[in-house]
CSV table of C-alpha atoms and ligand atoms in Angstrom, one decimal:
chain,number,residue,atom,x,y,z
O,1,MET,CA,30.2,-9.1,3.2
O,2,ARG,CA,27.7,-9.4,6.1
O,3,VAL,CA,25.4,-6.5,7.1
O,4,ILE,CA,27.3,-6.0,10.3
O,5,ASP,CA,30.6,-5.9,8.4
O,6,LEU,CA,29.0,-3.6,5.8
O,7,ILE,CA,27.9,-1.1,8.6
O,8,LYS,CA,31.2,-1.3,10.7
O,9,SER,CA,33.2,-1.0,7.2
O,10,THR,CA,32.4,2.6,6.5
O,11,ASP,CA,33.1,5.8,8.5
O,12,LYS,CA,29.9,7.5,7.4
O,13,THR,CA,26.4,6.6,8.6
O,14,ALA,CA,25.4,3.7,6.3
O,15,PHE,CA,22.2,4.1,4.2
O,16,SER,CA,20.1,1.2,4.0
O,17,PHE,CA,16.1,0.9,3.0
O,18,GLU,CA,13.3,-1.6,2.8
O,19,ILE,CA,11.1,-2.7,-0.1
O,20,LEU,CA,8.1,-4.8,-0.3
O,21,PRO,CA,7.7,-7.8,-3.0
O,22,PRO,CA,5.2,-6.5,-5.7
O,23,ILE,CA,1.3,-7.2,-5.0
O,24,LYS,CA,0.4,-10.7,-6.6
O,25,GLY,CA,-0.2,-10.3,-10.2
O,26,THR,CA,1.8,-7.0,-10.4
O,27,GLY,CA,5.2,-7.2,-12.0
O,28,ILE,CA,9.0,-6.2,-10.3
O,29,ASP,CA,9.6,-2.8,-12.4
O,30,LYS,CA,8.2,-0.8,-9.8
O,31,VAL,CA,10.2,-2.2,-7.4
O,32,TYR,CA,13.3,-1.9,-9.8
O,33,ALA,CA,12.3,1.8,-10.4
O,34,ASP,CA,12.4,2.5,-6.8
O,35,ILE,CA,15.7,1.1,-6.4
O,36,ASP,CA,16.8,3.3,-9.4
O,37,MET,CA,15.8,6.3,-7.5
O,38,LEU,CA,17.9,5.4,-4.3
O,39,ARG,CA,20.7,3.9,-5.7
O,40,GLU,CA,22.9,7.0,-6.2
O,41,PHE,CA,22.8,7.4,-2.1
O,42,ASP,CA,25.1,4.1,-2.1
O,43,PRO,CA,22.8,1.8,-0.3
O,44,LYS,CA,25.1,-1.0,1.8
O,45,TYR,CA,22.0,-3.2,1.5
O,46,ILE,CA,18.3,-3.8,0.8
O,47,ASN,CA,15.6,-5.7,2.8
O,48,ILE,CA,12.8,-7.3,1.4
O,49,THR,CA,9.9,-7.8,3.5
O,50,THR,CA,7.8,-11.1,3.7
O,51,HIS,CA,4.0,-11.2,4.1
O,52,ARG,CA,2.0,-13.9,5.7
O,53,SER,CA,-0.7,-15.4,4.0
O,54,GLU,CA,-4.2,-14.1,4.9
O,55,TYR,CA,-7.9,-15.7,4.4
O,56,VAL,CA,-10.5,-13.7,2.2
O,57,TYR,CA,-13.9,-14.2,1.4
O,58,ARG,CA,-15.0,-14.4,-2.4
O,59,GLU,CA,-18.8,-13.8,-3.1
O,60,LEU,CA,-20.0,-16.9,-5.2
O,61,GLY,CA,-23.5,-15.5,-5.6
O,62,ASP,CA,-26.7,-16.2,-3.8
O,63,GLY,CA,-25.4,-15.1,-0.6
O,64,LEU,CA,-22.8,-17.8,-0.7
O,65,PHE,CA,-18.8,-16.8,0.2
O,66,ARG,CA,-15.8,-19.0,-0.2
O,67,ARG,CA,-13.0,-18.7,2.2
O,68,ASP,CA,-9.7,-18.5,0.1
O,69,ARG,CA,-6.1,-18.3,1.5
O,70,LEU,CA,-4.1,-15.5,-0.1
O,71,ARG,CA,-0.6,-14.4,0.0
O,72,ARG,CA,-0.6,-10.7,-1.1
O,73,ARG,CA,2.7,-10.2,-1.5
O,74,PRO,CA,4.6,-13.5,-2.2
O,75,GLY,CA,7.9,-13.7,-3.7
O,76,THR,CA,10.4,-12.4,-1.0
O,77,VAL,CA,13.0,-14.8,-1.9
O,78,ALA,CA,12.7,-14.4,-5.8
O,79,VAL,CA,12.6,-10.6,-5.4
O,80,ALA,CA,15.6,-10.6,-3.1
O,81,ALA,CA,17.6,-13.0,-5.7
O,82,ALA,CA,16.6,-10.7,-8.8
O,83,ILE,CA,17.7,-7.6,-6.9
O,84,ARG,CA,21.0,-8.9,-5.8
O,85,ASN,CA,21.5,-10.1,-9.7
O,86,ARG,CA,20.5,-7.0,-11.3
O,87,TYR,CA,22.6,-4.5,-8.6
O,88,ASP,CA,25.1,-6.9,-7.1
O,89,ILE,CA,24.2,-5.4,-3.7
O,90,THR,CA,23.7,-7.2,-0.2
O,91,VAL,CA,20.1,-8.3,0.2
O,92,VAL,CA,18.4,-9.2,3.4
O,93,PRO,CA,15.1,-11.1,3.1
O,94,HIS,CA,12.8,-11.1,6.2
O,95,MET,CA,12.1,-14.3,7.8
O,96,LEU,CA,8.9,-14.7,9.7
O,97,CYS,CA,7.4,-17.4,12.4
O,98,SER,CA,3.9,-15.9,11.6
O,99,GLY,CA,2.3,-18.1,8.8
O,100,PHE,CA,5.0,-20.4,8.4
O,101,THR,CA,5.7,-24.0,9.8
O,102,ARG,CA,9.2,-24.9,10.4
O,103,GLU,CA,9.4,-27.0,7.2
O,104,ASP,CA,8.1,-24.0,5.6
O,105,THR,CA,11.2,-22.0,7.2
O,106,GLU,CA,13.4,-24.9,6.2
O,107,TYR,CA,12.5,-24.7,2.7
O,108,MET,CA,13.0,-21.2,2.6
O,109,LEU,CA,16.2,-21.4,4.1
O,110,LEU,CA,17.3,-24.4,1.5
O,111,ASP,CA,16.4,-21.9,-1.3
O,112,LEU,CA,18.5,-18.9,0.3
O,113,GLN,CA,21.4,-21.1,0.5
O,114,PHE,CA,21.2,-22.4,-3.0
O,115,LEU,CA,21.0,-18.4,-4.0
O,116,GLY,CA,24.0,-17.8,-1.8
O,117,ILE,CA,21.8,-15.3,0.3
O,118,THR,CA,22.8,-15.5,3.8
O,119,ASP,CA,22.0,-12.2,5.3
O,120,LEU,CA,18.3,-12.3,7.3
O,121,LEU,CA,16.2,-10.0,9.3
O,122,VAL,CA,14.6,-12.6,11.8
O,123,LEU,CA,11.1,-11.5,13.2
O,124,ARG,CA,7.9,-13.2,14.7
O,125,GLY,CA,5.7,-11.1,12.1
O,126,ASP,CA,2.2,-9.6,12.6
O,127,LYS,CA,-0.4,-11.6,13.4
O,128,ALA,CA,-3.2,-12.6,10.8
O,129,LYS,CA,-6.0,-10.1,10.4
O,130,HIS,CA,-8.4,-12.6,10.9
O,131,GLU,CA,-6.9,-13.4,14.4
O,132,PRO,CA,-7.3,-11.4,17.5
O,133,SER,CA,-3.8,-12.2,18.7
O,134,PHE,CA,-0.9,-13.7,17.1
O,135,THR,CA,-0.9,-17.7,16.9
O,136,PRO,CA,1.8,-19.5,15.6
O,137,GLU,CA,1.3,-22.1,12.7
O,138,PRO,CA,0.8,-25.8,13.8
O,139,GLY,CA,4.6,-26.7,14.2
O,140,GLY,CA,5.4,-23.3,13.7
O,141,ASN,CA,8.0,-20.8,15.8
O,142,SER,CA,6.1,-18.6,18.4
O,143,HIS,CA,8.9,-16.1,18.6
O,144,ALA,CA,11.7,-14.5,17.1
O,145,ILE,CA,14.2,-16.4,19.3
O,146,GLU,CA,12.7,-19.6,18.6
O,147,LEU,CA,13.3,-18.8,14.6
O,148,GLU,CA,16.7,-17.6,15.7
O,149,GLU,CA,17.2,-21.1,17.3
O,150,GLN,CA,16.2,-23.1,14.1
O,151,ILE,CA,18.4,-21.0,12.1
O,152,ASN,CA,21.4,-21.6,14.5
O,153,ASP,CA,20.5,-25.5,14.2
O,154,PHE,CA,20.4,-25.2,10.4
O,155,ASN,CA,23.8,-23.3,10.8
O,156,ARG,CA,25.0,-26.1,12.7
O,157,GLY,CA,24.0,-28.7,10.2
O,158,VAL,CA,21.0,-30.3,11.7
O,159,PHE,CA,17.4,-30.2,10.0
O,160,VAL,CA,14.3,-29.6,12.1
O,161,ASP,CA,13.7,-33.6,12.1
O,162,GLY,CA,17.4,-33.8,13.4
O,163,SER,CA,18.7,-35.4,10.2
O,164,PRO,CA,22.1,-33.9,9.1
O,165,ILE,CA,22.6,-31.5,6.3
O,166,LYS,CA,25.2,-33.3,4.4
O,167,ALA,CA,26.2,-30.7,2.0
O,168,PRO,CA,28.6,-27.6,3.4
O,169,LEU,CA,26.9,-24.6,4.4
O,170,GLN,CA,27.9,-21.1,4.2
O,171,PRO,CA,26.1,-19.7,7.7
O,172,PHE,CA,23.3,-17.4,7.9
O,173,SER,CA,23.8,-14.4,9.9
O,174,TYR,CA,21.1,-12.0,11.1
O,175,GLY,CA,19.6,-8.8,12.5
O,176,VAL,CA,16.2,-8.6,14.8
O,177,ALA,CA,13.6,-6.0,15.6
O,178,CYS,CA,13.4,-3.8,18.5
O,179,TYR,CA,11.1,-1.1,19.7
O,180,PRO,CA,12.1,2.2,21.4
O,181,GLU,CA,8.6,2.9,22.2
O,182,LYS,CA,8.1,-0.8,23.2
O,183,HIS,CA,6.3,-3.8,21.4
O,184,GLU,CA,2.7,-3.2,21.7
O,185,GLU,CA,2.2,-6.8,23.3
O,186,SER,CA,4.9,-6.1,25.8
O,187,PRO,CA,3.7,-5.5,29.5
O,188,ASN,CA,6.3,-3.0,30.3
O,189,PRO,CA,9.8,-1.7,28.6
O,190,GLU,CA,11.9,-3.7,30.9
O,191,GLN,CA,10.4,-6.9,29.7
O,192,ASP,CA,10.7,-6.0,26.1
O,193,LEU,CA,14.5,-5.3,26.7
O,194,HIS,CA,14.7,-8.5,28.5
O,195,TRP,CA,13.7,-10.4,25.3
O,196,LEU,CA,15.5,-8.3,23.1
O,197,LEU,CA,19.0,-9.0,25.1
O,198,ARG,CA,18.1,-12.8,24.8
O,199,LYS,CA,17.5,-12.3,20.7
O,200,VAL,CA,21.2,-10.8,20.8
O,201,GLU,CA,22.6,-13.5,23.2
O,202,THR,CA,20.7,-16.0,20.6
O,203,GLY,CA,22.9,-14.6,17.9
O,204,ALA,CA,21.6,-11.4,16.5
O,205,GLU,CA,24.5,-9.5,15.3
O,206,TYR,CA,22.6,-6.0,15.1
O,207,ALA,CA,18.9,-4.6,15.6
O,208,VAL,CA,16.7,-2.6,13.4
O,209,THR,CA,14.1,-0.1,15.4
O,210,GLN,CA,10.7,0.1,14.8
O,211,LEU,CA,9.9,3.5,13.0
O,212,PHE,CA,10.0,6.7,15.7
O,213,TYR,CA,9.7,10.2,15.2
O,214,ASP,CA,11.4,11.5,18.4
O,215,ASN,CA,14.9,11.1,18.7
O,216,ARG,CA,14.7,11.0,22.4
O,217,ARG,CA,13.0,8.0,22.6
O,218,TYR,CA,15.7,6.3,20.7
O,219,PHE,CA,18.5,8.0,22.6
O,220,ASP,CA,17.1,6.8,25.9
O,221,PHE,CA,16.0,3.4,24.5
O,222,VAL,CA,20.0,3.1,23.2
O,223,GLU,CA,21.0,4.0,26.9
O,224,ARG,CA,18.6,1.5,28.5
O,225,ALA,CA,19.5,-1.1,26.1
O,226,ARG,CA,23.6,-0.8,26.6
O,227,LYS,CA,22.6,-0.7,30.4
O,228,ALA,CA,21.1,-4.0,30.2
O,229,GLY,CA,24.0,-5.3,28.4
O,230,ILE,CA,22.8,-5.1,24.7
O,231,ASP,CA,25.9,-4.3,23.1
O,232,VAL,CA,25.3,-4.8,19.3
O,233,PRO,CA,24.6,-1.8,16.9
O,234,ILE,CA,21.2,-0.7,17.1
O,235,ILE,CA,19.9,0.8,13.7
O,236,PRO,CA,17.3,3.6,13.6
O,237,GLY,CA,14.6,2.8,11.5
O,238,ILE,CA,13.0,6.0,9.9
O,239,LYS,CA,9.6,6.4,7.7
O,240,PRO,CA,8.8,10.0,6.4
O,241,PHE,CA,4.8,10.1,6.5
O,242,THR,CA,3.6,11.5,3.2
O,243,LYS,CA,-0.1,11.7,3.4
O,244,LEU,CA,-2.2,13.8,5.6
O,245,SER,CA,-4.0,10.5,6.7
O,246,GLN,CA,-0.8,8.9,7.9
O,247,ILE,CA,-0.6,11.7,10.8
O,248,SER,CA,-3.1,10.1,12.7
O,249,MET,CA,-3.0,6.6,10.9
O,250,ILE,CA,0.9,5.9,11.7
O,251,PRO,CA,0.5,6.4,15.8
O,252,LYS,CA,-2.5,4.0,15.5
O,253,THR,CA,-0.7,1.2,13.2
O,254,PHE,CA,2.8,1.4,14.8
O,255,LYS,CA,2.0,2.7,18.5
O,256,VAL,CA,4.6,5.4,18.2
O,257,ASP,CA,4.0,8.9,19.6
O,258,LEU,CA,4.3,12.2,17.4
O,259,PRO,CA,6.6,14.7,19.4
O,260,GLU,CA,4.9,17.7,20.5
O,261,GLU,CA,6.6,20.1,18.3
O,262,LEU,CA,5.8,18.0,15.1
O,263,ALA,CA,2.0,17.5,16.4
O,264,CYS,CA,1.7,21.0,16.6
O,265,GLU,CA,3.1,21.6,13.0
O,266,ALA,CA,1.1,18.4,11.7
O,267,ILE,CA,-2.2,19.8,12.9
O,268,LYS,CA,-1.6,22.8,10.4
O,269,CYS,CA,-1.2,20.8,7.2
O,270,ARG,CA,-4.0,21.1,4.9
O,271,ASN,CA,-3.5,18.5,2.3
O,272,ASP,CA,-1.1,15.8,1.6
O,273,GLN,CA,1.4,18.0,-0.4
O,274,GLU,CA,1.7,20.2,3.0
O,275,ALA,CA,1.7,16.8,4.9
O,276,ARG,CA,4.5,15.4,2.8
O,277,ILE,CA,6.8,18.6,2.8
O,278,LEU,CA,6.4,18.6,6.9
O,279,GLY,CA,7.3,14.6,7.1
O,280,THR,CA,10.3,15.1,4.7
O,281,GLU,CA,11.7,18.0,6.7
O,282,TRP,CA,11.0,16.5,9.9
O,283,CYS,CA,13.0,13.4,8.8
O,284,ILE,CA,15.9,15.3,7.6
O,285,TYR,CA,15.9,17.0,11.0
O,286,GLN,CA,15.8,13.6,12.6
O,287,CYS,CA,18.4,12.0,10.6
O,288,ARG,CA,20.7,15.0,10.9
O,289,GLU,CA,20.7,14.8,14.7
O,290,LEU,CA,20.9,10.9,14.6
O,291,MET,CA,24.1,11.4,12.7
O,292,GLU,CA,25.7,14.0,14.8
O,293,HIS,CA,25.0,11.3,17.6
O,294,GLY,CA,27.2,9.1,15.2
O,295,VAL,CA,24.6,6.2,14.6
O,296,PRO,CA,26.2,3.8,12.4
O,297,SER,CA,23.4,3.4,10.1
O,298,ILE,CA,20.0,4.8,9.1
O,299,HIS,CA,17.4,2.4,7.7
O,300,PHE,CA,14.6,3.8,5.7
O,301,TYR,CA,11.0,2.2,5.2
O,302,THR,CA,10.2,3.4,1.8
O,303,VAL,CA,6.6,2.2,1.4
O,304,GLY,CA,4.9,4.9,-0.3
O,305,ALA,CA,7.4,7.2,0.4
O,306,VAL,CA,10.3,6.8,-2.2
O,307,GLU,CA,10.6,10.2,-3.4
O,308,SER,CA,10.5,11.5,0.0
O,309,VAL,CA,13.3,9.1,1.1
O,310,ARG,CA,15.1,10.2,-1.9
O,311,ASP,CA,14.8,13.8,-1.0
O,312,ILE,CA,16.0,13.1,2.6
O,313,ALA,CA,18.9,11.2,1.0
O,314,LYS,CA,19.9,14.1,-1.0
O,315,GLU,CA,20.1,16.5,2.0
O,316,ILE,CA,21.9,13.9,4.5
O,317,TYR,CA,24.2,12.0,2.3
Y,401,FAD,P1,9.3,-11.2,19.3
Y,401,FAD,O1,10.8,-10.6,19.3
Y,401,FAD,O2,8.9,-12.6,19.2
Y,401,FAD,O3,8.5,-10.2,20.2
Y,401,FAD,C1,7.3,-10.1,20.1
Y,401,FAD,C2,6.5,-9.7,21.4
Y,401,FAD,O4,6.9,-11.1,22.5
Y,401,FAD,C3,7.4,-8.8,22.2
Y,401,FAD,O5,6.5,-8.1,23.2
Y,401,FAD,C4,8.4,-9.1,22.9
Y,401,FAD,O6,8.7,-8.8,24.2
Y,401,FAD,C5,8.0,-10.8,23.3
Y,401,FAD,N1,8.8,-11.8,23.6
Y,401,FAD,C6,9.8,-12.2,22.5
Y,401,FAD,N2,10.2,-13.1,22.8
Y,401,FAD,C7,9.5,-14.1,23.8
Y,401,FAD,C8,9.7,-15.0,24.5
Y,401,FAD,N3,10.3,-16.2,24.3
Y,401,FAD,N4,8.8,-15.5,25.4
Y,401,FAD,C9,7.5,-14.5,25.6
Y,401,FAD,N5,7.4,-13.1,25.1
Y,401,FAD,C10,8.4,-13.0,24.0
Y,401,FAD,N6,6.2,-7.8,10.1
Y,401,FAD,C11,6.1,-8.9,8.9
Y,401,FAD,O7,4.8,-9.4,9.1
Y,401,FAD,N7,6.8,-8.8,7.8
Y,401,FAD,C12,8.0,-8.2,7.9
Y,401,FAD,O8,8.6,-8.2,7.0
Y,401,FAD,C13,8.2,-7.4,9.1
Y,401,FAD,N8,9.3,-6.4,8.9
Y,401,FAD,C14,9.8,-5.7,10.0
Y,401,FAD,C15,10.9,-5.1,10.1
Y,401,FAD,C16,11.4,-4.4,11.5
Y,401,FAD,C17,12.6,-3.7,11.1
Y,401,FAD,C18,10.6,-4.3,12.2
Y,401,FAD,C19,10.8,-3.4,13.5
Y,401,FAD,C20,9.2,-4.7,12.4
Y,401,FAD,C21,8.7,-5.7,11.0
Y,401,FAD,N9,7.7,-6.6,11.2
Y,401,FAD,C22,7.6,-7.0,10.1
Y,401,FAD,C23,6.5,-6.5,12.3
Y,401,FAD,C24,7.1,-7.4,13.2
Y,401,FAD,O9,7.0,-8.9,13.1
Y,401,FAD,C25,6.0,-7.2,14.4
Y,401,FAD,O10,6.2,-6.1,15.3
Y,401,FAD,C26,5.9,-8.2,15.5
Y,401,FAD,O11,4.5,-8.1,16.1
Y,401,FAD,C27,6.9,-8.7,16.3
Y,401,FAD,O12,7.8,-9.3,15.9
Y,401,FAD,P2,9.4,-9.4,16.9
Y,401,FAD,O13,10.1,-10.0,15.7
Y,401,FAD,O14,9.8,-8.3,17.3
Y,401,FAD,O15,8.5,-10.5,17.8
């Protein structure tokens, strides 16, 4: 079943979460252990993130360095297939423009076709760490919309070079990202909504939000999106903070505000344990309110926070 059907087929607020592929050189057991911790809450689907390559400098001695290309977290497609095989659950690998040529994307789509994995989250991806701003690969896609168009062409049976795909296809379906507090590069919220509308018109069946801590921002965003003609489910993305350092790091990294009530409580936290308790309690409060407003689904960002997500899920599901 497609993600959109899974969300619509349940009366309750659906539960889903995102996991990261293991760091290169480590095994998949930790991924399984995390999933095992959350399985009892009946996740409808699991997202698997994708990470572009970065350049790293390796010291060779005598003041010399070598510049190497490194993908710290490879294996999105394989991890998605492994999870699907082990748990018989819908998996949603993330597809990026960032770091991928159209040809790379095509090969990833072909691999996914062979595996029968056809739910995707379509994203531009973050900029490379060494770049001041996002730069597509030569011959790569510049925006999520272009990647959607490539996937649409693939669904119509056309490769990037215009040649036909001869085998029968199971079409891909996909969602996209959205930002209740605006994407950091967007000049204003209206422009950002304009492009979200275009992403939906291009074929996105739902949108998943960037994490947020202030439900007012989400409710306001959904209202503005509906007025702009965006009629697909807008799935709230929730991430409990688990460490004292995250209280200042999360707003900086994700360009989101903490509401005053939360900020006042956060200031009182003296250690990670207190921060974790506050982060969990706040997300329980957030989720309960979101559920009262009838959100179709809640999507959890679990990196470094699986225990907290389990504690939240225990309270709300
Ligand atoms: P786009 O939709 O391309 O938008 C980027 C910016 O350009 C926005 O400001 C938008 O308003 C504007 N814009 C959009 N289309 C156009 C256009 N055609 N012309 C001009 N301007 C345009 N990153 C990863 O690297 N890996 C992941 O796995 C990952 N997963 C994520 C999951 C979710 C749910 C979310 C919310 C984000 C995720 N990200 C991930 C981060 C994401 O890649 C970044 O936020 C990225 O900077 C923007 O991606 P996008 O798909 O929203 O880009």
